[in-house]
Structure formats: structure tokens, C-alpha cells
Amino acid sequence: MNQIPLTSSPGTLSGEMLYRILGRTGERISAIGLGGFHIGKPSRTDDDSIRLIRTAIDRGMTFMDNSWDYNDGQSEVRMGKALKHGYRQKVFLMTKIDGRTKEIAARQIETSLERLQTDHIDLLQHHEVIRFDDPDRIFARGAPRKPLSKPNRLERFATPDSLAIKIRRCTPLHAESGRGLVPP
């Protein structure tokens, strides 16, 4: 059974922020990140959101997390505005998609790139892997595993491998296909 690896070091303190290496990527990011959901809420103004994001970055936060569908895209739009004027180069930018076909996933990624006003995303994840057949749809042939048609627009594509492996081990085979939830 796969276990979450424990860190041998809490990270490196620099100024007010603790930094760690993200998995096997070699990327040094802040141990605390800024999530994008709340910055797109209608009760918050663009100026408030931009100030919040830039203050976090100015104080050492480098991990920015968002999603294609947070607040009908407003969260990505505001983060994109905040990342202008050199702020994009200071962060490791992650967003999430929920498209379960290659075509839908590619459209969502292109939309995210436009909203975030960037030419690339550092990490992309599948969001809301909550339905029984989601791992099948994500990992199937022709699925959104590698949804980009344009090269160099996406640095890393994270799929919920450990979740899919656990589901596969805990569920019976599909009667019609003779296989588990994750294709061989």
C-alpha cells in the first residue's frame, strides 16, 4: 500500500516564510499557499483581491492555487490581474479543471490561461474527483490525461494517481469491461 512520504525536514525559513521542495519537481515553494476561491466572491472587490494576493506574494508566499470553476471564473480573472507587473514570475501557479473529456479539458485550460493572463500554468490538477466513474473517465484512452494541443503551456499535469489506485483496490471489477476503475 502506498503511504504519503514524510518529510525529513520542515523546510527552509527565509524571512517570514517557510519553503519546501514540491514532491519530486525540484520546485521550491512556500509551505503556505493562497487559495483562489475566496478572492472571486462577489462581496470582494477587484482591488481588495489584488491587494490580498500581492501582499501575500510580497510577504513570501509563492504557491497560488485556483480552479477553472471558482466563482464562475472570477477567481482566476482577479488572480490574473494581480499577477501582472512582474508578480507572475514570483509564483508557482496551480489551477484545476473538471473536464472529463480531452476536448472539454483543453477548452478549460485555454480559458484558465486567458483568465490568469499567463502563457503557462505550473501545475494542473483534476478537481472534484467525486463520482464513482471519474477515475475511469480521467485515465481512459483519449481522456484528459494530456489535454493540451499546444506544447509548453503546461508545466506539470497532476492526476489523482494515489486516489485512483486506492479506489481500484477497494472496488470490484466492472462486469462489462472486466477491469477495475483504472485502465491497465
JSON list of C-alpha atoms in Angstrom, two decimals:
[
{"chain": "A", "resi": 1, "resn": "MET", "atom": "CA", "xyz": [0.00, 0.00, 0.00]},
{"chain": "A", "resi": 2, "resn": "ASN", "atom": "CA", "xyz": [1.29, 3.46, -0.89]},
{"chain": "A", "resi": 3, "resn": "GLN", "atom": "CA", "xyz": [1.90, 5.78, 2.01]},
{"chain": "A", "resi": 4, "resn": "ILE", "atom": "CA", "xyz": [2.29, 9.52, 1.96]},
{"chain": "A", "resi": 5, "resn": "PRO", "atom": "CA", "xyz": [6.01, 10.15, 2.35]},
{"chain": "A", "resi": 6, "resn": "LEU", "atom": "CA", "xyz": [7.04, 12.04, 5.45]},
{"chain": "A", "resi": 7, "resn": "THR", "atom": "CA", "xyz": [9.39, 14.94, 5.10]},
{"chain": "A", "resi": 8, "resn": "SER", "atom": "CA", "xyz": [12.78, 14.66, 6.70]},
{"chain": "A", "resi": 9, "resn": "SER", "atom": "CA", "xyz": [12.96, 18.44, 7.05]},
{"chain": "A", "resi": 10, "resn": "PRO", "atom": "CA", "xyz": [10.31, 21.02, 7.89]},
{"chain": "A", "resi": 11, "resn": "GLY", "atom": "CA", "xyz": [11.78, 23.23, 5.15]},
{"chain": "A", "resi": 12, "resn": "THR", "atom": "CA", "xyz": [13.88, 26.34, 4.99]},
{"chain": "A", "resi": 13, "resn": "LEU", "atom": "CA", "xyz": [12.91, 29.56, 6.69]},
{"chain": "A", "resi": 14, "resn": "SER", "atom": "CA", "xyz": [13.58, 32.69, 4.66]},
{"chain": "A", "resi": 15, "resn": "GLY", "atom": "CA", "xyz": [12.27, 35.96, 6.04]},
{"chain": "A", "resi": 16, "resn": "GLU", "atom": "CA", "xyz": [8.76, 35.30, 7.32]},
{"chain": "A", "resi": 17, "resn": "MET", "atom": "CA", "xyz": [8.08, 32.27, 5.14]},
{"chain": "A", "resi": 18, "resn": "LEU", "atom": "CA", "xyz": [8.88, 28.57, 5.29]},
{"chain": "A", "resi": 19, "resn": "TYR", "atom": "CA", "xyz": [9.76, 26.97, 1.93]},
{"chain": "A", "resi": 20, "resn": "ARG", "atom": "CA", "xyz": [9.79, 23.33, 0.84]},
{"chain": "A", "resi": 21, "resn": "ILE", "atom": "CA", "xyz": [10.53, 21.37, -2.29]},
{"chain": "A", "resi": 22, "resn": "LEU", "atom": "CA", "xyz": [7.31, 20.27, -4.02]},
{"chain": "A", "resi": 23, "resn": "GLY", "atom": "CA", "xyz": [7.46, 16.50, -4.35]},
{"chain": "A", "resi": 24, "resn": "ARG", "atom": "CA", "xyz": [9.93, 15.36, -6.99]},
{"chain": "A", "resi": 25, "resn": "THR", "atom": "CA", "xyz": [9.60, 18.55, -9.06]},
{"chain": "A", "resi": 26, "resn": "GLY", "atom": "CA", "xyz": [12.59, 20.29, -7.53]},
{"chain": "A", "resi": 27, "resn": "GLU", "atom": "CA", "xyz": [10.47, 23.45, -7.25]},
{"chain": "A", "resi": 28, "resn": "ARG", "atom": "CA", "xyz": [10.95, 25.42, -4.03]},
{"chain": "A", "resi": 29, "resn": "ILE", "atom": "CA", "xyz": [7.60, 26.84, -2.96]},
{"chain": "A", "resi": 30, "resn": "SER", "atom": "CA", "xyz": [6.14, 28.39, 0.15]},
{"chain": "A", "resi": 31, "resn": "ALA", "atom": "CA", "xyz": [4.77, 25.90, 2.66]},
{"chain": "A", "resi": 32, "resn": "ILE", "atom": "CA", "xyz": [1.63, 28.03, 2.85]},
{"chain": "A", "resi": 33, "resn": "GLY", "atom": "CA", "xyz": [-0.26, 28.83, -0.32]},
{"chain": "A", "resi": 34, "resn": "LEU", "atom": "CA", "xyz": [-3.02, 31.22, -1.25]},
{"chain": "A", "resi": 35, "resn": "GLY", "atom": "CA", "xyz": [-6.22, 29.58, -2.41]},
{"chain": "A", "resi": 36, "resn": "GLY", "atom": "CA", "xyz": [-8.27, 31.35, -5.04]},
{"chain": "A", "resi": 37, "resn": "PHE", "atom": "CA", "xyz": [-11.85, 30.55, -4.10]},
{"chain": "A", "resi": 38, "resn": "HIS", "atom": "CA", "xyz": [-12.45, 33.46, -1.74]},
{"chain": "A", "resi": 39, "resn": "ILE", "atom": "CA", "xyz": [-10.81, 36.11, -3.93]},
{"chain": "A", "resi": 40, "resn": "GLY", "atom": "CA", "xyz": [-13.54, 35.83, -6.57]},
{"chain": "A", "resi": 41, "resn": "LYS", "atom": "CA", "xyz": [-16.53, 36.19, -4.31]},
{"chain": "A", "resi": 42, "resn": "PRO", "atom": "CA", "xyz": [-18.96, 38.94, -5.35]},
{"chain": "A", "resi": 43, "resn": "SER", "atom": "CA", "xyz": [-18.69, 40.52, -1.89]},
{"chain": "A", "resi": 44, "resn": "ARG", "atom": "CA", "xyz": [-14.99, 41.25, -2.55]},
{"chain": "A", "resi": 45, "resn": "THR", "atom": "CA", "xyz": [-13.82, 43.93, -4.98]},
{"chain": "A", "resi": 46, "resn": "ASP", "atom": "CA", "xyz": [-11.14, 43.52, -7.63]},
{"chain": "A", "resi": 47, "resn": "ASP", "atom": "CA", "xyz": [-8.94, 45.97, -5.73]},
{"chain": "A", "resi": 48, "resn": "ASP", "atom": "CA", "xyz": [-9.34, 44.04, -2.45]},
{"chain": "A", "resi": 49, "resn": "SER", "atom": "CA", "xyz": [-8.47, 40.75, -4.15]},
{"chain": "A", "resi": 50, "resn": "ILE", "atom": "CA", "xyz": [-5.46, 42.19, -5.97]},
{"chain": "A", "resi": 51, "resn": "ARG", "atom": "CA", "xyz": [-4.17, 43.78, -2.77]},
{"chain": "A", "resi": 52, "resn": "LEU", "atom": "CA", "xyz": [-4.60, 40.50, -0.86]},
{"chain": "A", "resi": 53, "resn": "ILE", "atom": "CA", "xyz": [-2.74, 38.46, -3.50]},
{"chain": "A", "resi": 54, "resn": "ARG", "atom": "CA", "xyz": [0.11, 40.93, -3.92]},
{"chain": "A", "resi": 55, "resn": "THR", "atom": "CA", "xyz": [0.53, 41.36, -0.17]},
{"chain": "A", "resi": 56, "resn": "ALA", "atom": "CA", "xyz": [0.81, 37.58, 0.20]},
{"chain": "A", "resi": 57, "resn": "ILE", "atom": "CA", "xyz": [3.44, 37.46, -2.54]},
{"chain": "A", "resi": 58, "resn": "ASP", "atom": "CA", "xyz": [5.33, 40.45, -1.11]},
{"chain": "A", "resi": 59, "resn": "ARG", "atom": "CA", "xyz": [5.47, 38.63, 2.23]},
{"chain": "A", "resi": 60, "resn": "GLY", "atom": "CA", "xyz": [6.96, 35.50, 0.64]},
{"chain": "A", "resi": 61, "resn": "MET", "atom": "CA", "xyz": [4.03, 33.35, -0.42]},
{"chain": "A", "resi": 62, "resn": "THR", "atom": "CA", "xyz": [4.83, 31.70, -3.75]},
{"chain": "A", "resi": 63, "resn": "PHE", "atom": "CA", "xyz": [2.20, 28.95, -4.12]},
{"chain": "A", "resi": 64, "resn": "MET", "atom": "CA", "xyz": [-1.02, 30.19, -5.75]},
{"chain": "A", "resi": 65, "resn": "ASP", "atom": "CA", "xyz": [-3.93, 27.76, -6.08]},
{"chain": "A", "resi": 66, "resn": "ASN", "atom": "CA", "xyz": [-7.07, 28.31, -8.14]},
{"chain": "A", "resi": 67, "resn": "SER", "atom": "CA", "xyz": [-9.70, 26.49, -10.18]},
{"chain": "A", "resi": 68, "resn": "TRP", "atom": "CA", "xyz": [-11.41, 26.95, -13.52]},
{"chain": "A", "resi": 69, "resn": "ASP", "atom": "CA", "xyz": [-14.83, 27.00, -11.93]},
{"chain": "A", "resi": 70, "resn": "TYR", "atom": "CA", "xyz": [-14.32, 29.04, -8.76]},
{"chain": "A", "resi": 71, "resn": "ASN", "atom": "CA", "xyz": [-16.93, 31.80, -8.76]},
{"chain": "A", "resi": 72, "resn": "ASP", "atom": "CA", "xyz": [-17.72, 31.32, -12.45]},
{"chain": "A", "resi": 73, "resn": "GLY", "atom": "CA", "xyz": [-14.12, 32.11, -13.33]},
{"chain": "A", "resi": 74, "resn": "GLN", "atom": "CA", "xyz": [-13.93, 35.37, -11.41]},
{"chain": "A", "resi": 75, "resn": "SER", "atom": "CA", "xyz": [-11.27, 33.95, -9.07]},
{"chain": "A", "resi": 76, "resn": "GLU", "atom": "CA", "xyz": [-8.91, 33.28, -11.97]},
{"chain": "A", "resi": 77, "resn": "VAL", "atom": "CA", "xyz": [-9.68, 36.67, -13.54]},
{"chain": "A", "resi": 78, "resn": "ARG", "atom": "CA", "xyz": [-8.75, 38.50, -10.34]},
{"chain": "A", "resi": 79, "resn": "MET", "atom": "CA", "xyz": [-5.64, 36.41, -9.80]},
{"chain": "A", "resi": 80, "resn": "GLY", "atom": "CA", "xyz": [-4.61, 37.16, -13.38]},
{"chain": "A", "resi": 81, "resn": "LYS", "atom": "CA", "xyz": [-4.96, 40.88, -12.71]},
{"chain": "A", "resi": 82, "resn": "ALA", "atom": "CA", "xyz": [-2.91, 40.57, -9.53]},
{"chain": "A", "resi": 83, "resn": "LEU", "atom": "CA", "xyz": [-0.12, 38.66, -11.28]},
{"chain": "A", "resi": 84, "resn": "LYS", "atom": "CA", "xyz": [0.61, 41.49, -13.73]},
{"chain": "A", "resi": 85, "resn": "HIS", "atom": "CA", "xyz": [3.66, 43.75, -13.42]},
{"chain": "A", "resi": 86, "resn": "GLY", "atom": "CA", "xyz": [6.18, 41.02, -12.60]},
{"chain": "A", "resi": 87, "resn": "TYR", "atom": "CA", "xyz": [4.18, 39.15, -9.97]},
{"chain": "A", "resi": 88, "resn": "ARG", "atom": "CA", "xyz": [3.64, 36.10, -12.22]},
{"chain": "A", "resi": 89, "resn": "GLN", "atom": "CA", "xyz": [7.38, 35.43, -12.25]},
{"chain": "A", "resi": 90, "resn": "LYS", "atom": "CA", "xyz": [7.41, 35.26, -8.44]},
{"chain": "A", "resi": 91, "resn": "VAL", "atom": "CA", "xyz": [4.87, 32.44, -8.05]},
{"chain": "A", "resi": 92, "resn": "PHE", "atom": "CA", "xyz": [4.25, 28.77, -8.71]},
{"chain": "A", "resi": 93, "resn": "LEU", "atom": "CA", "xyz": [0.77, 28.88, -10.27]},
{"chain": "A", "resi": 94, "resn": "MET", "atom": "CA", "xyz": [-1.63, 25.99, -9.99]},
{"chain": "A", "resi": 95, "resn": "THR", "atom": "CA", "xyz": [-5.19, 25.71, -11.20]},
{"chain": "A", "resi": 96, "resn": "LYS", "atom": "CA", "xyz": [-7.70, 22.90, -11.52]},
{"chain": "A", "resi": 97, "resn": "ILE", "atom": "CA", "xyz": [-10.09, 21.67, -14.19]},
{"chain": "A", "resi": 98, "resn": "ASP", "atom": "CA", "xyz": [-13.07, 19.33, -14.03]},
{"chain": "A", "resi": 99, "resn": "GLY", "atom": "CA", "xyz": [-13.41, 18.41, -17.72]},
{"chain": "A", "resi": 100, "resn": "ARG", "atom": "CA", "xyz": [-13.70, 14.66, -18.18]},
{"chain": "A", "resi": 101, "resn": "THR", "atom": "CA", "xyz": [-13.03, 14.58, -21.93]},
{"chain": "A", "resi": 102, "resn": "LYS", "atom": "CA", "xyz": [-9.87, 15.71, -23.67]},
{"chain": "A", "resi": 103, "resn": "GLU", "atom": "CA", "xyz": [-11.74, 18.38, -25.62]},
{"chain": "A", "resi": 104, "resn": "ILE", "atom": "CA", "xyz": [-13.51, 19.90, -22.60]},
{"chain": "A", "resi": 105, "resn": "ALA", "atom": "CA", "xyz": [-10.33, 19.77, -20.52]},
{"chain": "A", "resi": 106, "resn": "ALA", "atom": "CA", "xyz": [-8.35, 21.53, -23.29]},
{"chain": "A", "resi": 107, "resn": "ARG", "atom": "CA", "xyz": [-11.01, 24.29, -23.53]},
{"chain": "A", "resi": 108, "resn": "GLN", "atom": "CA", "xyz": [-10.95, 24.77, -19.77]},
{"chain": "A", "resi": 109, "resn": "ILE", "atom": "CA", "xyz": [-7.15, 25.04, -19.77]},
{"chain": "A", "resi": 110, "resn": "GLU", "atom": "CA", "xyz": [-7.17, 27.62, -22.57]},
{"chain": "A", "resi": 111, "resn": "THR", "atom": "CA", "xyz": [-9.84, 29.59, -20.69]},
{"chain": "A", "resi": 112, "resn": "SER", "atom": "CA", "xyz": [-7.76, 29.44, -17.50]},
{"chain": "A", "resi": 113, "resn": "LEU", "atom": "CA", "xyz": [-4.66, 30.66, -19.34]},
{"chain": "A", "resi": 114, "resn": "GLU", "atom": "CA", "xyz": [-6.63, 33.64, -20.69]},
{"chain": "A", "resi": 115, "resn": "ARG", "atom": "CA", "xyz": [-8.18, 34.48, -17.32]},
{"chain": "A", "resi": 116, "resn": "LEU", "atom": "CA", "xyz": [-4.89, 34.13, -15.48]},
{"chain": "A", "resi": 117, "resn": "GLN", "atom": "CA", "xyz": [-3.18, 36.23, -18.16]},
{"chain": "A", "resi": 118, "resn": "THR", "atom": "CA", "xyz": [-0.26, 33.84, -18.42]},
{"chain": "A", "resi": 119, "resn": "ASP", "atom": "CA", "xyz": [1.38, 31.76, -21.12]},
{"chain": "A", "resi": 120, "resn": "HIS", "atom": "CA", "xyz": [1.74, 28.69, -18.90]},
{"chain": "A", "resi": 121, "resn": "ILE", "atom": "CA", "xyz": [0.44, 27.00, -15.77]},
{"chain": "A", "resi": 122, "resn": "ASP", "atom": "CA", "xyz": [2.97, 25.41, -13.43]},
{"chain": "A", "resi": 123, "resn": "LEU", "atom": "CA", "xyz": [0.67, 22.67, -12.14]},
{"chain": "A", "resi": 124, "resn": "LEU", "atom": "CA", "xyz": [-2.75, 21.49, -13.26]},
{"chain": "A", "resi": 125, "resn": "GLN", "atom": "CA", "xyz": [-4.93, 19.11, -11.28]},
{"chain": "A", "resi": 126, "resn": "HIS", "atom": "CA", "xyz": [-8.22, 17.39, -11.83]},
{"chain": "A", "resi": 127, "resn": "HIS", "atom": "CA", "xyz": [-10.80, 18.88, -9.49]},
{"chain": "A", "resi": 128, "resn": "GLU", "atom": "CA", "xyz": [-13.69, 17.15, -7.78]},
{"chain": "A", "resi": 129, "resn": "VAL", "atom": "CA", "xyz": [-12.82, 13.53, -8.35]},
{"chain": "A", "resi": 130, "resn": "ILE", "atom": "CA", "xyz": [-16.00, 12.59, -6.54]},
{"chain": "A", "resi": 131, "resn": "ARG", "atom": "CA", "xyz": [-18.06, 10.36, -8.84]},
{"chain": "A", "resi": 132, "resn": "PHE", "atom": "CA", "xyz": [-17.60, 6.62, -8.97]},
{"chain": "A", "resi": 133, "resn": "ASP", "atom": "CA", "xyz": [-16.55, 6.67, -12.63]},
{"chain": "A", "resi": 134, "resn": "ASP", "atom": "CA", "xyz": [-14.30, 9.76, -12.50]},
{"chain": "A", "resi": 135, "resn": "PRO", "atom": "CA", "xyz": [-11.02, 7.77, -12.41]},
{"chain": "A", "resi": 136, "resn": "ASP", "atom": "CA", "xyz": [-12.18, 5.77, -15.46]},
{"chain": "A", "resi": 137, "resn": "ARG", "atom": "CA", "xyz": [-13.03, 8.93, -17.34]},
{"chain": "A", "resi": 138, "resn": "ILE", "atom": "CA", "xyz": [-9.77, 10.67, -16.39]},
{"chain": "A", "resi": 139, "resn": "PHE", "atom": "CA", "xyz": [-7.43, 7.74, -17.12]},
{"chain": "A", "resi": 140, "resn": "ALA", "atom": "CA", "xyz": [-9.18, 6.19, -20.15]},
{"chain": "A", "resi": 141, "resn": "ARG", "atom": "CA", "xyz": [-7.60, 6.25, -23.60]},
{"chain": "A", "resi": 142, "resn": "GLY", "atom": "CA", "xyz": [-8.28, 9.64, -25.18]},
{"chain": "A", "resi": 143, "resn": "ALA", "atom": "CA", "xyz": [-9.10, 11.09, -21.76]},
{"chain": "A", "resi": 144, "resn": "PRO", "atom": "CA", "xyz": [-7.83, 14.43, -20.47]},
{"chain": "A", "resi": 145, "resn": "ARG", "atom": "CA", "xyz": [-4.62, 12.97, -19.09]},
{"chain": "A", "resi": 146, "resn": "LYS", "atom": "CA", "xyz": [-2.62, 15.15, -21.51]},
{"chain": "A", "resi": 147, "resn": "PRO", "atom": "CA", "xyz": [-5.23, 17.55, -22.80]},
{"chain": "A", "resi": 148, "resn": "LEU", "atom": "CA", "xyz": [-3.07, 20.25, -24.35]},
{"chain": "A", "resi": 149, "resn": "SER", "atom": "CA", "xyz": [-2.66, 20.52, -28.07]},
{"chain": "A", "resi": 150, "resn": "LYS", "atom": "CA", "xyz": [-0.16, 23.39, -27.77]},
{"chain": "A", "resi": 151, "resn": "PRO", "atom": "CA", "xyz": [3.25, 22.50, -26.29]},
{"chain": "A", "resi": 152, "resn": "ASN", "atom": "CA", "xyz": [4.85, 24.30, -23.35]},
{"chain": "A", "resi": 153, "resn": "ARG", "atom": "CA", "xyz": [1.61, 25.74, -21.98]},
{"chain": "A", "resi": 154, "resn": "LEU", "atom": "CA", "xyz": [1.51, 23.38, -19.04]},
{"chain": "A", "resi": 155, "resn": "GLU", "atom": "CA", "xyz": [4.50, 22.57, -16.88]},
{"chain": "A", "resi": 156, "resn": "ARG", "atom": "CA", "xyz": [3.01, 19.65, -14.93]},
{"chain": "A", "resi": 157, "resn": "PHE", "atom": "CA", "xyz": [-0.23, 17.74, -15.12]},
{"chain": "A", "resi": 158, "resn": "ALA", "atom": "CA", "xyz": [-1.23, 16.04, -11.88]},
{"chain": "A", "resi": 159, "resn": "THR", "atom": "CA", "xyz": [-3.78, 13.29, -11.90]},
{"chain": "A", "resi": 160, "resn": "PRO", "atom": "CA", "xyz": [-5.10, 11.74, -8.72]},
{"chain": "A", "resi": 161, "resn": "ASP", "atom": "CA", "xyz": [-2.96, 8.61, -9.11]},
{"chain": "A", "resi": 162, "resn": "SER", "atom": "CA", "xyz": [-2.96, 7.57, -5.47]},
{"chain": "A", "resi": 163, "resn": "LEU", "atom": "CA", "xyz": [-6.73, 8.06, -5.19]},
{"chain": "A", "resi": 164, "resn": "ALA", "atom": "CA", "xyz": [-7.32, 6.01, -8.32]},
{"chain": "A", "resi": 165, "resn": "ILE", "atom": "CA", "xyz": [-5.03, 3.23, -7.06]},
{"chain": "A", "resi": 166, "resn": "LYS", "atom": "CA", "xyz": [-6.89, 3.11, -3.75]},
{"chain": "A", "resi": 167, "resn": "ILE", "atom": "CA", "xyz": [-10.28, 3.04, -5.47]},
{"chain": "A", "resi": 168, "resn": "ARG", "atom": "CA", "xyz": [-9.10, 0.26, -7.79]},
{"chain": "A", "resi": 169, "resn": "ARG", "atom": "CA", "xyz": [-8.01, -1.86, -4.85]},
{"chain": "A", "resi": 170, "resn": "CYS", "atom": "CA", "xyz": [-11.25, -1.31, -2.97]},
{"chain": "A", "resi": 171, "resn": "THR", "atom": "CA", "xyz": [-13.84, -1.83, -5.71]},
{"chain": "A", "resi": 172, "resn": "PRO", "atom": "CA", "xyz": [-14.93, -4.82, -7.75]},
{"chain": "A", "resi": 173, "resn": "LEU", "atom": "CA", "xyz": [-14.19, -5.13, -11.45]},
{"chain": "A", "resi": 174, "resn": "HIS", "atom": "CA", "xyz": [-16.64, -3.60, -13.91]},
{"chain": "A", "resi": 175, "resn": "ALA", "atom": "CA", "xyz": [-18.69, -6.52, -15.16]},
{"chain": "A", "resi": 176, "resn": "GLU", "atom": "CA", "xyz": [-18.91, -5.19, -18.73]},
{"chain": "A", "resi": 177, "resn": "SER", "atom": "CA", "xyz": [-15.22, -4.43, -19.17]},
{"chain": "A", "resi": 178, "resn": "GLY", "atom": "CA", "xyz": [-13.59, -6.98, -16.87]},
{"chain": "A", "resi": 179, "resn": "ARG", "atom": "CA", "xyz": [-11.30, -4.34, -15.40]},
{"chain": "A", "resi": 180, "resn": "GLY", "atom": "CA", "xyz": [-11.13, -2.09, -12.37]},
{"chain": "A", "resi": 181, "resn": "LEU", "atom": "CA", "xyz": [-11.57, 1.64, -12.31]},
{"chain": "A", "resi": 182, "resn": "VAL", "atom": "CA", "xyz": [-8.12, 2.42, -13.67]},
{"chain": "A", "resi": 183, "resn": "PRO", "atom": "CA", "xyz": [-7.21, 1.13, -17.15]},
{"chain": "A", "resi": 184, "resn": "PRO", "atom": "CA", "xyz": [-4.12, -1.09, -17.27]}
]
